[in-house]
PDB file of C-alpha atoms in Angstrom:
ATOM      1  CA  UNK A   1      11.092  -7.255   3.881  1.00 44.00           C
ATOM      2  CA  UNK A   2      12.790  -6.341   7.156  1.00 42.00           C
ATOM      3  CA  UNK A   3      16.224  -6.119   5.473  1.00 48.00           C
ATOM      4  CA  UNK A   4      14.800  -3.676   2.934  1.00 56.00           C
ATOM      5  CA  UNK A   5      13.269  -1.608   5.709  1.00 58.00           C
ATOM      6  CA  UNK A   6      16.440  -1.663   7.784  1.00 53.00           C
ATOM      7  CA  UNK A   7      18.261  -0.033   4.875  1.00 51.00           C
ATOM      8  CA  UNK A   8      15.893   2.925   5.091  1.00 60.00           C
ATOM      9  CA  UNK A   9      16.882   5.779   7.360  1.00 58.00           C
ATOM     10  CA  UNK A  10      13.341   6.623   8.438  1.00 68.00           C
ATOM     11  CA  UNK A  11      11.813   5.284  11.627  1.00 84.00           C
ATOM     12  CA  UNK A  12       8.714   3.141  11.322  1.00 87.00           C
ATOM     13  CA  UNK A  13       6.124   1.250  13.346  1.00 90.00           C
ATOM     14  CA  UNK A  14       5.267  -2.293  12.341  1.00 93.00           C
ATOM     15  CA  UNK A  15       2.062  -4.281  12.806  1.00 95.00           C
ATOM     16  CA  UNK A  16       1.278  -7.915  12.113  1.00 96.00           C
ATOM     17  CA  UNK A  17      -2.282  -8.241  10.759  1.00 96.00           C
ATOM     18  CA  UNK A  18      -4.547 -11.056   9.655  1.00 95.00           C
ATOM     19  CA  UNK A  19      -3.362 -10.650   6.032  1.00 97.00           C
ATOM     20  CA  UNK A  20       0.290  -9.664   6.482  1.00 96.00           C
ATOM     21  CA  UNK A  21       2.647  -7.019   7.804  1.00 96.00           C
ATOM     22  CA  UNK A  22       2.289  -3.269   7.548  1.00 96.00           C
ATOM     23  CA  UNK A  23       4.920  -0.656   8.279  1.00 96.00           C
ATOM     24  CA  UNK A  24       3.979   2.936   9.053  1.00 96.00           C
ATOM     25  CA  UNK A  25       6.249   5.829   8.240  1.00 95.00           C
ATOM     26  CA  UNK A  26       5.460   9.507   8.695  1.00 93.00           C
ATOM     27  CA  UNK A  27       3.819  10.031   5.291  1.00 95.00           C
ATOM     28  CA  UNK A  28       3.284   6.549   3.881  1.00 96.00           C
ATOM     29  CA  UNK A  29       2.628   2.918   4.684  1.00 97.00           C
ATOM     30  CA  UNK A  30       4.425  -0.103   3.240  1.00 97.00           C
ATOM     31  CA  UNK A  31       2.596  -3.417   3.134  1.00 96.00           C
ATOM     32  CA  UNK A  32       3.931  -6.933   2.718  1.00 95.00           C
ATOM     33  CA  UNK A  33       0.879  -9.163   2.487  1.00 96.00           C
ATOM     34  CA  UNK A  34       1.081 -12.932   2.967  1.00 96.00           C
ATOM     35  CA  UNK A  35       1.467 -15.456   0.154  1.00 95.00           C
ATOM     36  CA  UNK A  36      -1.855 -16.630  -1.288  1.00 94.00           C
ATOM     37  CA  UNK A  37      -4.092 -14.137   0.541  1.00 96.00           C
ATOM     38  CA  UNK A  38      -7.258 -13.049  -1.251  1.00 95.00           C
ATOM     39  CA  UNK A  39      -7.693  -9.456  -0.096  1.00 96.00           C
ATOM     40  CA  UNK A  40     -11.266  -8.253   0.067  1.00 96.00           C
ATOM     41  CA  UNK A  41     -12.894  -5.359   1.858  1.00 95.00           C
ATOM     42  CA  UNK A  42     -13.992  -7.575   4.741  1.00 95.00           C
ATOM     43  CA  UNK A  43     -10.591  -9.035   5.625  1.00 96.00           C
ATOM     44  CA  UNK A  44      -8.907  -5.642   5.053  1.00 96.00           C
ATOM     45  CA  UNK A  45     -10.798  -4.120   8.022  1.00 94.00           C
ATOM     46  CA  UNK A  46      -7.892  -4.411  10.484  1.00 96.00           C
ATOM     47  CA  UNK A  47      -5.504  -2.752   8.016  1.00 96.00           C
ATOM     48  CA  UNK A  48      -8.075  -0.029   7.309  1.00 96.00           C
ATOM     49  CA  UNK A  49      -8.476   0.741  11.018  1.00 96.00           C
ATOM     50  CA  UNK A  50      -4.702   0.956  11.513  1.00 97.00           C
ATOM     51  CA  UNK A  51      -4.277   3.237   8.485  1.00 97.00           C
ATOM     52  CA  UNK A  52      -7.098   5.543   9.572  1.00 95.00           C
ATOM     53  CA  UNK A  53      -5.782   5.664  13.135  1.00 96.00           C
ATOM     54  CA  UNK A  54      -2.252   6.489  11.983  1.00 96.00           C
ATOM     55  CA  UNK A  55      -2.995   9.065   9.276  1.00 96.00           C
ATOM     56  CA  UNK A  56      -6.444  10.302  10.335  1.00 92.00           C
ATOM     57  CA  UNK A  57      -7.321  12.843   7.601  1.00 91.00           C
ATOM     58  CA  UNK A  58      -3.712  13.565   6.625  1.00 95.00           C
ATOM     59  CA  UNK A  59      -2.755  12.845   2.985  1.00 96.00           C
ATOM     60  CA  UNK A  60      -0.651   9.679   2.739  1.00 97.00           C
ATOM     61  CA  UNK A  61       0.953   7.258   0.331  1.00 97.00           C
ATOM     62  CA  UNK A  62       0.615   3.481   0.110  1.00 97.00           C
ATOM     63  CA  UNK A  63       3.430   1.217  -1.082  1.00 97.00           C
ATOM     64  CA  UNK A  64       2.540  -2.411  -1.753  1.00 96.00           C
ATOM     65  CA  UNK A  65       5.629  -4.599  -1.626  1.00 95.00           C
ATOM     66  CA  UNK A  66       4.424  -7.548  -3.698  1.00 93.00           C
ATOM     67  CA  UNK A  67       7.193  -9.962  -2.821  1.00 91.00           C
ATOM     68  CA  UNK A  68       4.462 -12.592  -2.352  1.00 92.00           C
ATOM     69  CA  UNK A  69       1.692 -13.559  -4.724  1.00 91.00           C
ATOM     70  CA  UNK A  70      -1.770 -12.496  -3.531  1.00 93.00           C
ATOM     71  CA  UNK A  71      -4.999 -11.319  -5.090  1.00 92.00           C
ATOM     72  CA  UNK A  72      -7.318  -8.374  -4.586  1.00 94.00           C
ATOM     73  CA  UNK A  73     -11.061  -8.828  -5.025  1.00 95.00           C
ATOM     74  CA  UNK A  74     -11.690  -6.220  -7.708  1.00 95.00           C
ATOM     75  CA  UNK A  75     -15.445  -6.165  -7.112  1.00 95.00           C
ATOM     76  CA  UNK A  76     -14.574  -4.469  -3.795  1.00 96.00           C
ATOM     77  CA  UNK A  77     -12.565  -1.715  -5.533  1.00 95.00           C
ATOM     78  CA  UNK A  78     -15.341   0.906  -5.131  1.00 95.00           C
ATOM     79  CA  UNK A  79     -15.333   0.258  -1.372  1.00 95.00           C
ATOM     80  CA  UNK A  80     -11.543   0.662  -1.182  1.00 94.00           C
ATOM     81  CA  UNK A  81     -11.700   3.831  -3.297  1.00 93.00           C
ATOM     82  CA  UNK A  82     -14.261   5.353  -0.942  1.00 94.00           C
ATOM     83  CA  UNK A  83     -12.518   4.216   2.278  1.00 93.00           C
ATOM     84  CA  UNK A  84      -9.338   6.207   1.683  1.00 94.00           C
ATOM     85  CA  UNK A  85     -10.127   9.684   0.312  1.00 94.00           C
ATOM     86  CA  UNK A  86      -6.802  10.987   1.660  1.00 95.00           C
ATOM     87  CA  UNK A  87      -4.714   8.366  -0.213  1.00 96.00           C
ATOM     88  CA  UNK A  88      -2.799  10.476  -2.738  1.00 96.00           C
ATOM     89  CA  UNK A  89      -0.222   8.044  -4.181  1.00 97.00           C
ATOM     90  CA  UNK A  90      -0.232   4.250  -4.492  1.00 96.00           C
ATOM     91  CA  UNK A  91       3.005   2.561  -5.521  1.00 97.00           C
ATOM     92  CA  UNK A  92       3.585  -1.114  -6.087  1.00 96.00           C
ATOM     93  CA  UNK A  93       6.922  -2.875  -6.073  1.00 96.00           C
ATOM     94  CA  UNK A  94       6.857  -5.657  -8.650  1.00 94.00           C
ATOM     95  CA  UNK A  95       9.192  -8.618  -8.849  1.00 93.00           C
ATOM     96  CA  UNK A  96       8.002 -10.271 -12.074  1.00 91.00           C
ATOM     97  CA  UNK A  97       6.095  -9.583 -15.289  1.00 91.00           C
ATOM     98  CA  UNK A  98       2.949 -11.361 -14.071  1.00 89.00           C
ATOM     99  CA  UNK A  99       2.624  -8.938 -11.160  1.00 89.00           C
ATOM    100  CA  UNK A 100       3.093  -6.029 -13.564  1.00 91.00           C
ATOM    101  CA  UNK A 101       0.245  -7.328 -15.757  1.00 91.00           C
ATOM    102  CA  UNK A 102      -2.016  -7.805 -12.723  1.00 90.00           C
ATOM    103  CA  UNK A 103      -1.252  -4.213 -11.693  1.00 91.00           C
ATOM    104  CA  UNK A 104      -2.297  -2.990 -15.163  1.00 92.00           C
ATOM    105  CA  UNK A 105      -5.634  -4.796 -14.816  1.00 92.00           C
ATOM    106  CA  UNK A 106      -6.180  -3.386 -11.315  1.00 92.00           C
ATOM    107  CA  UNK A 107      -5.647   0.139 -12.652  1.00 90.00           C
ATOM    108  CA  UNK A 108      -9.009  -0.118 -14.425  1.00 92.00           C
ATOM    109  CA  UNK A 109     -10.782  -0.481 -11.061  1.00 94.00           C
ATOM    110  CA  UNK A 110      -8.960   1.839  -8.672  1.00 93.00           C
ATOM    111  CA  UNK A 111      -9.097   5.631  -8.794  1.00 91.00           C
ATOM    112  CA  UNK A 112      -5.845   6.308  -6.924  1.00 90.00           C
ATOM    113  CA  UNK A 113      -2.771   7.817  -8.531  1.00 93.00           C
ATOM    114  CA  UNK A 114      -0.912   4.502  -9.104  1.00 95.00           C
ATOM    115  CA  UNK A 115       2.508   3.517 -10.449  1.00 97.00           C
ATOM    116  CA  UNK A 116       4.653   0.363 -10.501  1.00 96.00           C
ATOM    117  CA  UNK A 117       8.338   0.197  -9.537  1.00 96.00           C
ATOM    118  CA  UNK A 118      11.076  -2.412  -9.308  1.00 94.00           C
ATOM    119  CA  UNK A 119      12.902  -0.659  -6.473  1.00 92.00           C
ATOM    120  CA  UNK A 120      11.605   0.443  -3.074  1.00 93.00           C
ATOM    121  CA  UNK A 121      13.679   3.636  -3.025  1.00 94.00           C
ATOM    122  CA  UNK A 122      12.173   4.771  -6.336  1.00 96.00           C
ATOM    123  CA  UNK A 123       8.678   3.977  -5.034  1.00 96.00           C
ATOM    124  CA  UNK A 124       9.264   6.001  -1.863  1.00 95.00           C
ATOM    125  CA  UNK A 125      10.601   8.997  -3.810  1.00 96.00           C
ATOM    126  CA  UNK A 126       7.614   8.940  -6.164  1.00 97.00           C
ATOM    127  CA  UNK A 127       5.112   8.658  -3.311  1.00 97.00           C
ATOM    128  CA  UNK A 128       6.673  11.545  -1.402  1.00 95.00           C
ATOM    129  CA  UNK A 129       6.793  13.696  -4.562  1.00 95.00           C
ATOM    130  CA  UNK A 130       3.073  13.089  -5.102  1.00 96.00           C
ATOM    131  CA  UNK A 131       1.944  14.038  -1.608  1.00 94.00           C
ATOM    132  CA  UNK A 132       0.726  17.595  -1.048  1.00 85.00           C
ATOM    133  CA  UNK A 133       2.992  19.704   1.087  1.00 68.00           C
ATOM    134  CA  UNK A 134       2.402  19.117   4.789  1.00 51.00           C
ATOM    135  CA  UNK A 135       0.276  21.839   6.280  1.00 42.00           C
TER     136      UNK A 135
END
């Protein structure tokens, strides 16, 4: 993940959390969660606090770099939907067809504007295009 980030021209802040790494940019966050993690609302609390501290009420985008296989507890989807009212674009970077199919299933549970990509640059462009103009 670091090599991909180093190719980006934007500055970022990184944080190691209990479920993986997160990288904060001005208008979006990129996550690289650990292999085999089962993400639920309870173990996402550290990530939630960091996101809310960084963006406050500002609209932001979320890019999930799914280079590792992990799961999201879909019964917690309503809690995630409510926790981030200022999340305006959610992109996922997929590396195989299984991850794409999982993303399609997740779309039935999450209310965010979501789209899958195979390239981080395309994901970043889409996220930035879907954020309201900074005020």
